[in-house]
């Protein structure tokens, strides 16, 4: 299994933009043969997301790595037929169309399972396959708003704040990869493929925490705290003498005590309120002032050196350049350089975790639209060259 634990598994990625493609990227990183199916003319919308170099989209190189690409119009009867033929050879199909779209094309789960009863079908939507919001357009921004994340993010006197990146989609994509593996494990016991109903909303709602439980039990609604926490203090970002920033966390009582000794205020440790994180949080103004004043007199390097010397928890606030240059990131291979036919080489996130015997790997970056269409149709499905040419002329394939 030189390519990872999922070597021999075939995945059809019929999803667009982020959550579904990230799920399939993770499966591909672990060795699965992923066939990326996208519209033969428009392609996947991910091709237009983020910066490009020489007209080549960079994010596409990462999100579609380890995926062969097939341009296929699923709304055309000929395209739907090709997908069904591929489904007979596959273990997993991941899609994120609005509920009812696949059914309208004659590709609903009943039809797919008739072609392959063992196929695991992962359906990712904004709000799930049922319920009053099922038909709504679903985007990560909406899930970030409705999950409670935006309400809790930002300064206390500021507006609800959205992330500047695809947070809900990414959490959902990672969760969907786990759900896929659970469904495959269930298939080993039952012999039948599961239908996984995955929404963008539920995973991030879980990540935000037990707010609904707290409201139900206590009638309390959490409020924005800026960079502070209601569970401990000092906990914030602090500006250093050189204009750089650090983040400090004191989730453990012993760490909080070390920080206050370091910044020259050991007297607060003996205060009754200092004994618990929640009580310390009620005195955040005082603790932030002590810590902030001490940090403001030192460079970031000096702050980190002193925190590490006493065993307290601190981290630099990084931008992309800092991440690339960090020695720990470099030595542990969190980023890796991959050779690419279009760009020469690209730096990207490595496989998300390391396994001792079957570690997975990046076999190739994202490929141009339809780069593998002929190989898949002719060599794997046995469609003759004349038919392939006719389908391409009709824009059923690319």
mmCIF file of C-alpha atoms in Angstrom:
data_model
loop_
_atom_site.group_PDB
_atom_site.id
_atom_site.type_symbol
_atom_site.label_atom_id
_atom_site.label_comp_id
_atom_site.label_asym_id
_atom_site.label_seq_id
_atom_site.Cartn_x
_atom_site.Cartn_y
_atom_site.Cartn_z
ATOM 1 C CA UNK A 1 0.000 0.000 0.000
ATOM 2 C CA UNK A 2 2.656 2.493 -0.995
ATOM 3 C CA UNK A 3 0.096 5.263 -1.670
ATOM 4 C CA UNK A 4 -1.824 5.057 1.597
ATOM 5 C CA UNK A 5 -4.471 3.005 3.399
ATOM 6 C CA UNK A 6 -7.194 3.717 0.808
ATOM 7 C CA UNK A 7 -5.256 2.324 -2.153
ATOM 8 C CA UNK A 8 -7.742 0.397 -4.298
ATOM 9 C CA UNK A 9 -10.723 2.547 -3.316
ATOM 10 C CA UNK A 10 -12.415 4.512 -6.099
ATOM 11 C CA UNK A 11 -14.160 7.832 -5.410
ATOM 12 C CA UNK A 12 -16.282 9.891 -7.787
ATOM 13 C CA UNK A 13 -16.024 13.572 -6.863
ATOM 14 C CA UNK A 14 -19.182 15.140 -8.298
ATOM 15 C CA UNK A 15 -19.028 18.116 -5.935
ATOM 16 C CA UNK A 16 -18.072 21.750 -6.450
ATOM 17 C CA UNK A 17 -16.414 24.674 -4.633
ATOM 18 C CA UNK A 18 -15.004 23.496 -1.290
ATOM 19 C CA UNK A 19 -16.551 21.071 1.221
ATOM 20 C CA UNK A 20 -17.013 18.114 -1.130
ATOM 21 C CA UNK A 21 -13.733 18.646 -2.983
ATOM 22 C CA UNK A 22 -11.843 18.869 0.327
ATOM 23 C CA UNK A 23 -13.430 15.619 1.497
ATOM 24 C CA UNK A 24 -12.271 13.962 -1.714
ATOM 25 C CA UNK A 25 -8.829 15.574 -1.479
ATOM 26 C CA UNK A 26 -8.374 13.913 1.914
ATOM 27 C CA UNK A 27 -9.483 10.539 0.531
ATOM 28 C CA UNK A 28 -7.140 10.945 -2.425
ATOM 29 C CA UNK A 29 -4.241 11.891 -0.154
ATOM 30 C CA UNK A 30 -4.725 8.557 1.578
ATOM 31 C CA UNK A 31 -4.457 6.610 -1.663
ATOM 32 C CA UNK A 32 -7.975 6.551 -3.148
ATOM 33 C CA UNK A 33 -8.341 6.808 -6.936
ATOM 34 C CA UNK A 34 -10.446 9.974 -7.189
ATOM 35 C CA UNK A 35 -12.130 10.895 -10.466
ATOM 36 C CA UNK A 36 -13.079 14.567 -10.466
ATOM 37 C CA UNK A 37 -16.216 15.091 -12.560
ATOM 38 C CA UNK A 38 -16.901 18.686 -13.583
ATOM 39 C CA UNK A 39 -18.938 20.508 -16.185
ATOM 40 C CA UNK A 40 -17.212 20.228 -19.581
ATOM 41 C CA UNK A 41 -17.543 23.962 -20.346
ATOM 42 C CA UNK A 42 -17.725 25.806 -17.017
ATOM 43 C CA UNK A 43 -15.591 23.419 -14.988
ATOM 44 C CA UNK A 44 -15.674 23.437 -11.203
ATOM 45 C CA UNK A 45 -16.166 26.879 -9.649
ATOM 46 C CA UNK A 46 -13.060 26.200 -7.554
ATOM 47 C CA UNK A 47 -11.004 26.905 -10.673
ATOM 48 C CA UNK A 48 -12.009 30.548 -10.298
ATOM 49 C CA UNK A 49 -11.377 30.808 -6.554
ATOM 50 C CA UNK A 50 -8.287 32.493 -5.176
ATOM 51 C CA UNK A 51 -5.172 33.901 -6.837
ATOM 52 C CA UNK A 52 -3.704 32.539 -10.065
ATOM 53 C CA UNK A 53 -0.176 32.403 -11.449
ATOM 54 C CA UNK A 54 0.206 32.791 -15.202
ATOM 55 C CA UNK A 55 -3.538 32.240 -15.473
ATOM 56 C CA UNK A 56 -3.326 28.936 -13.569
ATOM 57 C CA UNK A 57 -5.467 28.837 -10.381
ATOM 58 C CA UNK A 58 -3.272 28.006 -7.379
ATOM 59 C CA UNK A 59 -5.949 26.750 -4.975
ATOM 60 C CA UNK A 60 -7.050 24.267 -7.629
ATOM 61 C CA UNK A 61 -3.603 22.678 -7.555
ATOM 62 C CA UNK A 62 -4.119 21.720 -3.906
ATOM 63 C CA UNK A 63 -7.835 20.987 -3.623
ATOM 64 C CA UNK A 64 -7.782 18.791 -6.749
ATOM 65 C CA UNK A 65 -4.479 17.035 -6.182
ATOM 66 C CA UNK A 66 -4.497 13.256 -6.591
ATOM 67 C CA UNK A 67 -7.656 13.562 -8.721
ATOM 68 C CA UNK A 68 -8.039 12.590 -12.347
ATOM 69 C CA UNK A 69 -10.347 15.002 -14.134
ATOM 70 C CA UNK A 70 -13.257 14.128 -16.404
ATOM 71 C CA UNK A 71 -15.334 16.833 -18.085
ATOM 72 C CA UNK A 72 -18.903 15.519 -18.112
ATOM 73 C CA UNK A 73 -22.327 17.151 -18.488
ATOM 74 C CA UNK A 74 -24.520 15.216 -16.066
ATOM 75 C CA UNK A 75 -27.695 16.982 -17.194
ATOM 76 C CA UNK A 76 -27.346 15.394 -20.648
ATOM 77 C CA UNK A 77 -28.709 11.821 -20.920
ATOM 78 C CA UNK A 78 -25.412 10.626 -22.399
ATOM 79 C CA UNK A 79 -23.512 12.201 -19.504
ATOM 80 C CA UNK A 80 -25.829 10.641 -16.935
ATOM 81 C CA UNK A 81 -25.320 7.261 -18.563
ATOM 82 C CA UNK A 82 -21.538 7.614 -18.340
ATOM 83 C CA UNK A 83 -21.789 8.485 -14.647
ATOM 84 C CA UNK A 84 -23.884 5.376 -14.033
ATOM 85 C CA UNK A 85 -21.255 3.269 -15.785
ATOM 86 C CA UNK A 86 -18.587 4.818 -13.593
ATOM 87 C CA UNK A 87 -20.728 4.303 -10.486
ATOM 88 C CA UNK A 88 -20.658 0.556 -11.130
ATOM 89 C CA UNK A 89 -16.870 0.674 -10.674
ATOM 90 C CA UNK A 90 -16.805 3.023 -7.667
ATOM 91 C CA UNK A 91 -16.938 2.726 -3.891
ATOM 92 C CA UNK A 92 -17.916 6.313 -3.043
ATOM 93 C CA UNK A 93 -19.722 9.168 -4.784
ATOM 94 C CA UNK A 94 -19.613 12.662 -3.253
ATOM 95 C CA UNK A 95 -22.035 15.335 -4.514
ATOM 96 C CA UNK A 96 -23.247 18.712 -3.307
ATOM 97 C CA UNK A 97 -26.051 19.730 -5.656
ATOM 98 C CA UNK A 98 -29.275 21.146 -4.241
ATOM 99 C CA UNK A 99 -31.657 18.411 -3.078
ATOM 100 C CA UNK A 100 -33.546 16.974 -6.028
ATOM 101 C CA UNK A 101 -30.952 17.884 -8.688
ATOM 102 C CA UNK A 102 -29.505 14.402 -9.134
ATOM 103 C CA UNK A 103 -33.018 12.963 -9.090
ATOM 104 C CA UNK A 104 -34.038 15.370 -11.857
ATOM 105 C CA UNK A 105 -31.177 14.082 -13.988
ATOM 106 C CA UNK A 106 -32.164 10.468 -13.365
ATOM 107 C CA UNK A 107 -29.223 9.941 -11.003
ATOM 108 C CA UNK A 108 -30.906 9.743 -7.611
ATOM 109 C CA UNK A 109 -29.659 7.328 -4.936
ATOM 110 C CA UNK A 110 -32.223 4.705 -5.977
ATOM 111 C CA UNK A 111 -30.853 4.677 -9.522
ATOM 112 C CA UNK A 112 -27.234 4.743 -8.352
ATOM 113 C CA UNK A 113 -27.843 1.887 -5.927
ATOM 114 C CA UNK A 114 -29.589 -0.110 -8.617
ATOM 115 C CA UNK A 115 -26.374 0.195 -10.615
ATOM 116 C CA UNK A 116 -24.162 -0.478 -7.586
ATOM 117 C CA UNK A 117 -25.790 -1.484 -4.277
ATOM 118 C CA UNK A 118 -22.447 -1.118 -2.450
ATOM 119 C CA UNK A 119 -21.902 2.505 -3.473
ATOM 120 C CA UNK A 120 -21.547 4.950 -0.564
ATOM 121 C CA UNK A 121 -23.289 8.202 -1.530
ATOM 122 C CA UNK A 122 -22.199 11.309 0.385
ATOM 123 C CA UNK A 123 -24.612 14.209 -0.107
ATOM 124 C CA UNK A 124 -23.342 17.606 1.093
ATOM 125 C CA UNK A 125 -25.757 20.541 1.154
ATOM 126 C CA UNK A 126 -26.197 23.739 3.114
ATOM 127 C CA UNK A 127 -29.004 22.472 5.333
ATOM 128 C CA UNK A 128 -29.454 18.763 4.624
ATOM 129 C CA UNK A 129 -31.789 16.776 2.391
ATOM 130 C CA UNK A 130 -34.961 17.507 4.376
ATOM 131 C CA UNK A 131 -36.515 20.235 6.494
ATOM 132 C CA UNK A 132 -37.892 23.695 5.678
ATOM 133 C CA UNK A 133 -34.487 25.049 4.560
ATOM 134 C CA UNK A 134 -33.450 22.095 2.415
ATOM 135 C CA UNK A 135 -34.101 23.861 -0.890
ATOM 136 C CA UNK A 136 -32.217 27.022 0.064
ATOM 137 C CA UNK A 137 -28.879 27.799 -1.594
ATOM 138 C CA UNK A 138 -26.206 26.698 0.839
ATOM 139 C CA UNK A 139 -22.862 28.419 1.289
ATOM 140 C CA UNK A 140 -20.356 28.372 4.112
ATOM 141 C CA UNK A 141 -21.048 32.010 4.929
ATOM 142 C CA UNK A 142 -24.654 31.158 5.750
ATOM 143 C CA UNK A 143 -23.588 28.294 7.995
ATOM 144 C CA UNK A 144 -21.065 30.537 9.754
ATOM 145 C CA UNK A 145 -23.884 32.992 10.427
ATOM 146 C CA UNK A 146 -26.480 30.464 11.573
ATOM 147 C CA UNK A 147 -24.141 28.263 13.636
ATOM 148 C CA UNK A 148 -23.508 30.954 16.248
ATOM 149 C CA UNK A 149 -19.939 31.474 15.054
ATOM 150 C CA UNK A 150 -20.465 34.998 13.697
ATOM 151 C CA UNK A 151 -22.470 36.015 16.762
ATOM 152 C CA UNK A 152 -19.596 35.040 19.060
ATOM 153 C CA UNK A 153 -16.795 36.419 16.879
ATOM 154 C CA UNK A 154 -15.630 40.032 16.966
ATOM 155 C CA UNK A 155 -15.290 42.792 19.513
ATOM 156 C CA UNK A 156 -18.024 43.190 22.156
ATOM 157 C CA UNK A 157 -19.080 46.557 20.731
ATOM 158 C CA UNK A 158 -18.587 45.541 17.103
ATOM 159 C CA UNK A 159 -20.675 43.669 14.541
ATOM 160 C CA UNK A 160 -20.909 39.885 14.190
ATOM 161 C CA UNK A 161 -17.802 38.837 12.272
ATOM 162 C CA UNK A 162 -17.345 36.276 9.501
ATOM 163 C CA UNK A 163 -14.054 34.496 8.800
ATOM 164 C CA UNK A 164 -11.986 35.581 5.805
ATOM 165 C CA UNK A 165 -11.737 31.981 4.588
ATOM 166 C CA UNK A 166 -13.956 28.945 4.061
ATOM 167 C CA UNK A 167 -14.273 27.863 7.679
ATOM 168 C CA UNK A 168 -17.661 26.110 7.569
ATOM 169 C CA UNK A 169 -16.841 24.404 4.270
ATOM 170 C CA UNK A 170 -13.491 23.174 5.544
ATOM 171 C CA UNK A 171 -14.908 21.811 8.805
ATOM 172 C CA UNK A 172 -17.641 20.099 6.797
ATOM 173 C CA UNK A 173 -15.147 18.625 4.327
ATOM 174 C CA UNK A 174 -13.052 17.125 7.104
ATOM 175 C CA UNK A 175 -16.180 15.799 8.844
ATOM 176 C CA UNK A 176 -17.436 14.352 5.551
ATOM 177 C CA UNK A 177 -14.210 12.402 5.088
ATOM 178 C CA UNK A 178 -14.746 10.836 8.519
ATOM 179 C CA UNK A 179 -18.401 10.106 7.705
ATOM 180 C CA UNK A 180 -17.314 8.452 4.466
ATOM 181 C CA UNK A 181 -14.984 6.093 6.299
ATOM 182 C CA UNK A 182 -17.726 5.220 8.817
ATOM 183 C CA UNK A 183 -20.076 4.444 5.940
ATOM 184 C CA UNK A 184 -17.447 2.227 4.313
ATOM 185 C CA UNK A 185 -16.964 0.388 7.594
ATOM 186 C CA UNK A 186 -20.739 -0.099 7.886
ATOM 187 C CA UNK A 187 -20.761 -1.468 4.320
ATOM 188 C CA UNK A 188 -18.315 -4.168 5.354
ATOM 189 C CA UNK A 189 -20.899 -5.427 7.842
ATOM 190 C CA UNK A 190 -24.092 -4.923 5.846
ATOM 191 C CA UNK A 191 -22.960 -5.275 2.237
ATOM 192 C CA UNK A 192 -24.919 -2.156 1.239
ATOM 193 C CA UNK A 193 -23.809 1.382 0.605
ATOM 194 C CA UNK A 194 -25.002 4.088 2.982
ATOM 195 C CA UNK A 195 -26.482 7.441 1.982
ATOM 196 C CA UNK A 196 -24.716 10.095 4.076
ATOM 197 C CA UNK A 197 -26.740 13.284 4.606
ATOM 198 C CA UNK A 198 -24.165 15.958 5.502
ATOM 199 C CA UNK A 199 -24.981 19.650 5.934
ATOM 200 C CA UNK A 200 -22.580 22.582 6.133
ATOM 201 C CA UNK A 201 -24.409 23.794 9.237
ATOM 202 C CA UNK A 202 -24.095 20.880 11.645
ATOM 203 C CA UNK A 203 -20.287 20.416 11.797
ATOM 204 C CA UNK A 204 -19.542 24.087 12.479
ATOM 205 C CA UNK A 205 -22.457 24.276 14.902
ATOM 206 C CA UNK A 206 -20.777 21.468 16.830
ATOM 207 C CA UNK A 207 -17.396 23.227 16.636
ATOM 208 C CA UNK A 208 -18.854 26.444 18.085
ATOM 209 C CA UNK A 209 -19.673 24.521 21.257
ATOM 210 C CA UNK A 210 -22.535 23.801 23.654
ATOM 211 C CA UNK A 211 -24.321 27.152 23.316
ATOM 212 C CA UNK A 212 -27.751 25.574 22.723
ATOM 213 C CA UNK A 213 -27.314 23.346 25.786
ATOM 214 C CA UNK A 214 -26.285 26.308 27.942
ATOM 215 C CA UNK A 215 -29.257 28.339 26.716
ATOM 216 C CA UNK A 216 -31.657 25.456 27.338
ATOM 217 C CA UNK A 217 -30.311 24.756 30.813
ATOM 218 C CA UNK A 218 -29.538 28.267 32.049
ATOM 219 C CA UNK A 219 -31.200 30.718 29.671
ATOM 220 C CA UNK A 220 -27.791 32.258 28.980
ATOM 221 C CA UNK A 221 -26.760 33.440 25.508
ATOM 222 C CA UNK A 222 -23.045 33.813 24.861
ATOM 223 C CA UNK A 223 -21.764 37.210 23.694
ATOM 224 C CA UNK A 224 -18.763 38.453 21.745
ATOM 225 C CA UNK A 225 -15.596 38.668 23.816
ATOM 226 C CA UNK A 226 -13.091 39.870 21.229
ATOM 227 C CA UNK A 227 -9.944 37.776 21.694
ATOM 228 C CA UNK A 228 -10.791 37.028 25.286
ATOM 229 C CA UNK A 229 -12.379 33.900 26.690
ATOM 230 C CA UNK A 230 -15.085 33.449 29.312
ATOM 231 C CA UNK A 231 -13.215 30.371 30.541
ATOM 232 C CA UNK A 232 -9.777 31.754 31.417
ATOM 233 C CA UNK A 233 -7.538 34.827 31.529
ATOM 234 C CA UNK A 234 -5.085 36.132 30.523
ATOM 235 C CA UNK A 235 -6.068 35.007 27.050
ATOM 236 C CA UNK A 236 -5.641 37.508 24.244
ATOM 237 C CA UNK A 237 -3.405 38.786 21.488
ATOM 238 C CA UNK A 238 -0.787 41.312 22.532
ATOM 239 C CA UNK A 239 1.328 43.737 20.521
ATOM 240 C CA UNK A 240 5.104 43.530 20.960
ATOM 241 C CA UNK A 241 7.691 46.311 20.899
ATOM 242 C CA UNK A 242 8.583 45.558 17.261
ATOM 243 C CA UNK A 243 4.949 45.805 16.109
ATOM 244 C CA UNK A 244 4.473 42.047 15.867
ATOM 245 C CA UNK A 245 1.825 40.149 17.781
ATOM 246 C CA UNK A 246 1.660 37.105 20.046
ATOM 247 C CA UNK A 247 -1.208 35.070 21.443
ATOM 248 C CA UNK A 248 -1.244 33.927 25.065
ATOM 249 C CA UNK A 249 -3.379 31.177 26.552
ATOM 250 C CA UNK A 250 -3.706 30.165 30.201
ATOM 251 C CA UNK A 251 -6.211 27.321 30.078
ATOM 252 C CA UNK A 252 -4.238 25.511 32.805
ATOM 253 C CA UNK A 253 -3.988 27.042 36.273
ATOM 254 C CA UNK A 254 -0.253 26.366 36.511
ATOM 255 C CA UNK A 255 0.337 28.206 33.216
ATOM 256 C CA UNK A 256 -1.606 31.237 34.446
ATOM 257 C CA UNK A 257 0.555 31.361 37.553
ATOM 258 C CA UNK A 258 3.776 31.135 35.520
ATOM 259 C CA UNK A 259 2.648 33.985 33.254
ATOM 260 C CA UNK A 260 1.868 36.318 36.145
ATOM 261 C CA UNK A 261 5.179 35.577 37.844
ATOM 262 C CA UNK A 262 6.983 36.225 34.554
ATOM 263 C CA UNK A 263 5.333 39.617 33.980
ATOM 264 C CA UNK A 264 6.146 40.741 37.523
ATOM 265 C CA UNK A 265 2.783 40.429 39.261
ATOM 266 C CA UNK A 266 2.921 37.300 41.420
ATOM 267 C CA UNK A 267 0.719 38.987 44.025
ATOM 268 C CA UNK A 268 -2.443 38.295 42.004
ATOM 269 C CA UNK A 269 -1.882 34.546 42.318
ATOM 270 C CA UNK A 270 -2.874 34.738 45.985
ATOM 271 C CA UNK A 271 -6.152 36.492 45.216
ATOM 272 C CA UNK A 272 -9.153 34.189 45.823
ATOM 273 C CA UNK A 273 -10.534 34.936 42.366
ATOM 274 C CA UNK A 274 -7.341 33.739 40.665
ATOM 275 C CA UNK A 275 -7.999 30.111 41.598
ATOM 276 C CA UNK A 276 -10.311 29.325 38.644
ATOM 277 C CA UNK A 277 -10.287 30.223 34.971
ATOM 278 C CA UNK A 278 -13.825 31.575 34.992
ATOM 279 C CA UNK A 279 -13.084 33.878 37.915
ATOM 280 C CA UNK A 280 -9.859 35.050 36.287
ATOM 281 C CA UNK A 281 -11.878 35.874 33.158
ATOM 282 C CA UNK A 282 -13.959 38.303 35.226
ATOM 283 C CA UNK A 283 -10.735 40.202 35.984
ATOM 284 C CA UNK A 284 -9.486 40.217 32.390
ATOM 285 C CA UNK A 285 -9.038 44.010 32.269
ATOM 286 C CA UNK A 286 -6.487 43.876 35.064
ATOM 287 C CA UNK A 287 -4.668 40.756 33.843
ATOM 288 C CA UNK A 288 -4.553 41.952 30.235
ATOM 289 C CA UNK A 289 -3.042 45.238 31.365
ATOM 290 C CA UNK A 290 -0.294 43.499 33.341
ATOM 291 C CA UNK A 291 0.542 41.081 30.538
ATOM 292 C CA UNK A 292 0.112 43.636 27.750
ATOM 293 C CA UNK A 293 2.387 46.207 29.392
ATOM 294 C CA UNK A 294 5.152 43.633 29.890
ATOM 295 C CA UNK A 295 4.922 42.355 26.303
ATOM 296 C CA UNK A 296 4.843 45.882 24.850
ATOM 297 C CA UNK A 297 8.354 46.499 26.214
ATOM 298 C CA UNK A 298 9.886 43.513 24.387
ATOM 299 C CA UNK A 299 10.288 42.239 20.854
ATOM 300 C CA UNK A 300 8.355 39.180 19.773
ATOM 301 C CA UNK A 301 11.497 37.046 19.834
ATOM 302 C CA UNK A 302 12.239 38.184 23.386
ATOM 303 C CA UNK A 303 8.680 37.487 24.520
ATOM 304 C CA UNK A 304 8.678 33.975 23.102
ATOM 305 C CA UNK A 305 12.115 33.222 24.567
ATOM 306 C CA UNK A 306 11.020 34.300 28.053
ATOM 307 C CA UNK A 307 7.698 32.449 27.907
ATOM 308 C CA UNK A 308 9.460 29.286 26.803
ATOM 309 C CA UNK A 309 12.059 29.673 29.550
ATOM 310 C CA UNK A 310 9.388 29.565 32.269
ATOM 311 C CA UNK A 311 7.191 26.985 30.530
ATOM 312 C CA UNK A 312 4.279 29.288 29.706
ATOM 313 C CA UNK A 313 2.096 29.071 26.597
ATOM 314 C CA UNK A 314 2.627 31.622 23.825
ATOM 315 C CA UNK A 315 2.567 31.633 20.032
ATOM 316 C CA UNK A 316 3.391 34.199 17.372
ATOM 317 C CA UNK A 317 0.517 35.492 15.256
ATOM 318 C CA UNK A 318 1.592 34.351 11.789
ATOM 319 C CA UNK A 319 0.836 35.484 8.278
ATOM 320 C CA UNK A 320 1.502 33.256 5.252
ATOM 321 C CA UNK A 321 5.170 34.258 4.988
ATOM 322 C CA UNK A 322 5.744 33.442 8.649
ATOM 323 C CA UNK A 323 4.213 30.001 8.157
ATOM 324 C CA UNK A 324 6.441 29.247 5.181
ATOM 325 C CA UNK A 325 9.582 30.341 7.049
ATOM 326 C CA UNK A 326 8.810 28.672 10.396
ATOM 327 C CA UNK A 327 11.459 26.036 11.296
ATOM 328 C CA UNK A 328 8.952 23.655 12.896
ATOM 329 C CA UNK A 329 6.671 23.783 9.854
ATOM 330 C CA UNK A 330 9.685 23.105 7.627
ATOM 331 C CA UNK A 331 11.234 20.288 9.659
ATOM 332 C CA UNK A 332 7.977 18.398 10.201
ATOM 333 C CA UNK A 333 6.899 18.723 6.559
ATOM 334 C CA UNK A 334 3.597 20.488 7.161
ATOM 335 C CA UNK A 335 4.174 22.123 3.790
ATOM 336 C CA UNK A 336 5.650 20.325 0.815
ATOM 337 C CA UNK A 337 6.764 21.211 -2.685
ATOM 338 C CA UNK A 338 5.160 19.258 -5.527
ATOM 339 C CA UNK A 339 6.252 19.203 -9.161
ATOM 340 C CA UNK A 340 3.622 20.478 -11.581
ATOM 341 C CA UNK A 341 3.484 20.334 -15.377
ATOM 342 C CA UNK A 342 2.011 23.836 -15.671
ATOM 343 C CA UNK A 343 3.854 25.779 -12.975
ATOM 344 C CA UNK A 344 7.063 23.830 -12.504
ATOM 345 C CA UNK A 345 6.489 23.291 -8.796
ATOM 346 C CA UNK A 346 4.037 24.458 -6.161
ATOM 347 C CA UNK A 347 4.212 24.679 -2.372
ATOM 348 C CA UNK A 348 1.124 23.309 -0.656
ATOM 349 C CA UNK A 349 -0.152 21.834 2.569
ATOM 350 C CA UNK A 350 1.058 18.288 3.050
ATOM 351 C CA UNK A 351 -1.112 15.256 3.792
ATOM 352 C CA UNK A 352 -3.031 16.289 6.902
ATOM 353 C CA UNK A 353 -1.745 13.541 9.188
ATOM 354 C CA UNK A 354 1.041 10.957 9.185
ATOM 355 C CA UNK A 355 0.419 7.207 9.472
ATOM 356 C CA UNK A 356 3.324 4.969 10.391
ATOM 357 C CA UNK A 357 2.869 2.192 7.810
ATOM 358 C CA UNK A 358 0.638 3.712 5.119
ATOM 359 C CA UNK A 359 1.363 7.445 5.219
ATOM 360 C CA UNK A 360 -0.362 8.566 2.010
ATOM 361 C CA UNK A 361 1.226 11.043 -0.380
ATOM 362 C CA UNK A 362 0.602 13.713 -3.016
ATOM 363 C CA UNK A 363 0.982 11.941 -6.331
ATOM 364 C CA UNK A 364 0.242 14.954 -8.550
ATOM 365 C CA UNK A 365 -1.356 18.434 -8.268
ATOM 366 C CA UNK A 366 -4.729 19.472 -9.709
ATOM 367 C CA UNK A 367 -4.956 18.954 -13.452
ATOM 368 C CA UNK A 368 -6.436 20.898 -16.391
ATOM 369 C CA UNK A 369 -10.129 20.418 -17.182
ATOM 370 C CA UNK A 370 -10.744 17.119 -18.947
ATOM 371 C CA UNK A 371 -7.110 16.021 -18.823
ATOM 372 C CA UNK A 372 -8.102 12.392 -18.174
ATOM 373 C CA UNK A 373 -11.388 12.197 -20.071
ATOM 374 C CA UNK A 374 -10.121 10.119 -22.974
ATOM 375 C CA UNK A 375 -8.186 7.722 -20.757
ATOM 376 C CA UNK A 376 -11.175 7.087 -18.487
ATOM 377 C CA UNK A 377 -13.779 6.759 -21.236
ATOM 378 C CA UNK A 378 -11.739 4.748 -23.703
ATOM 379 C CA UNK A 379 -9.444 2.635 -21.544
ATOM 380 C CA UNK A 380 -11.666 2.061 -18.507
ATOM 381 C CA UNK A 381 -15.211 2.180 -19.888
ATOM 382 C CA UNK A 382 -14.359 0.860 -23.362
ATOM 383 C CA UNK A 383 -16.067 3.684 -25.270
ATOM 384 C CA UNK A 384 -14.737 3.821 -28.834
ATOM 385 C CA UNK A 385 -12.898 6.837 -30.243
ATOM 386 C CA UNK A 386 -15.718 7.775 -32.634
ATOM 387 C CA UNK A 387 -18.277 7.953 -29.805
ATOM 388 C CA UNK A 388 -15.891 9.980 -27.662
ATOM 389 C CA UNK A 389 -15.428 12.448 -30.514
ATOM 390 C CA UNK A 390 -19.205 12.734 -30.995
ATOM 391 C CA UNK A 391 -19.746 13.361 -27.270
ATOM 392 C CA UNK A 392 -17.078 16.028 -27.299
ATOM 393 C CA UNK A 393 -18.632 17.697 -30.327
ATOM 394 C CA UNK A 394 -21.979 17.801 -28.463
ATOM 395 C CA UNK A 395 -20.197 19.245 -25.380
ATOM 396 C CA UNK A 396 -21.264 16.310 -23.255
ATOM 397 C CA UNK A 397 -17.599 15.780 -22.385
ATOM 398 C CA UNK A 398 -14.415 17.860 -22.358
#
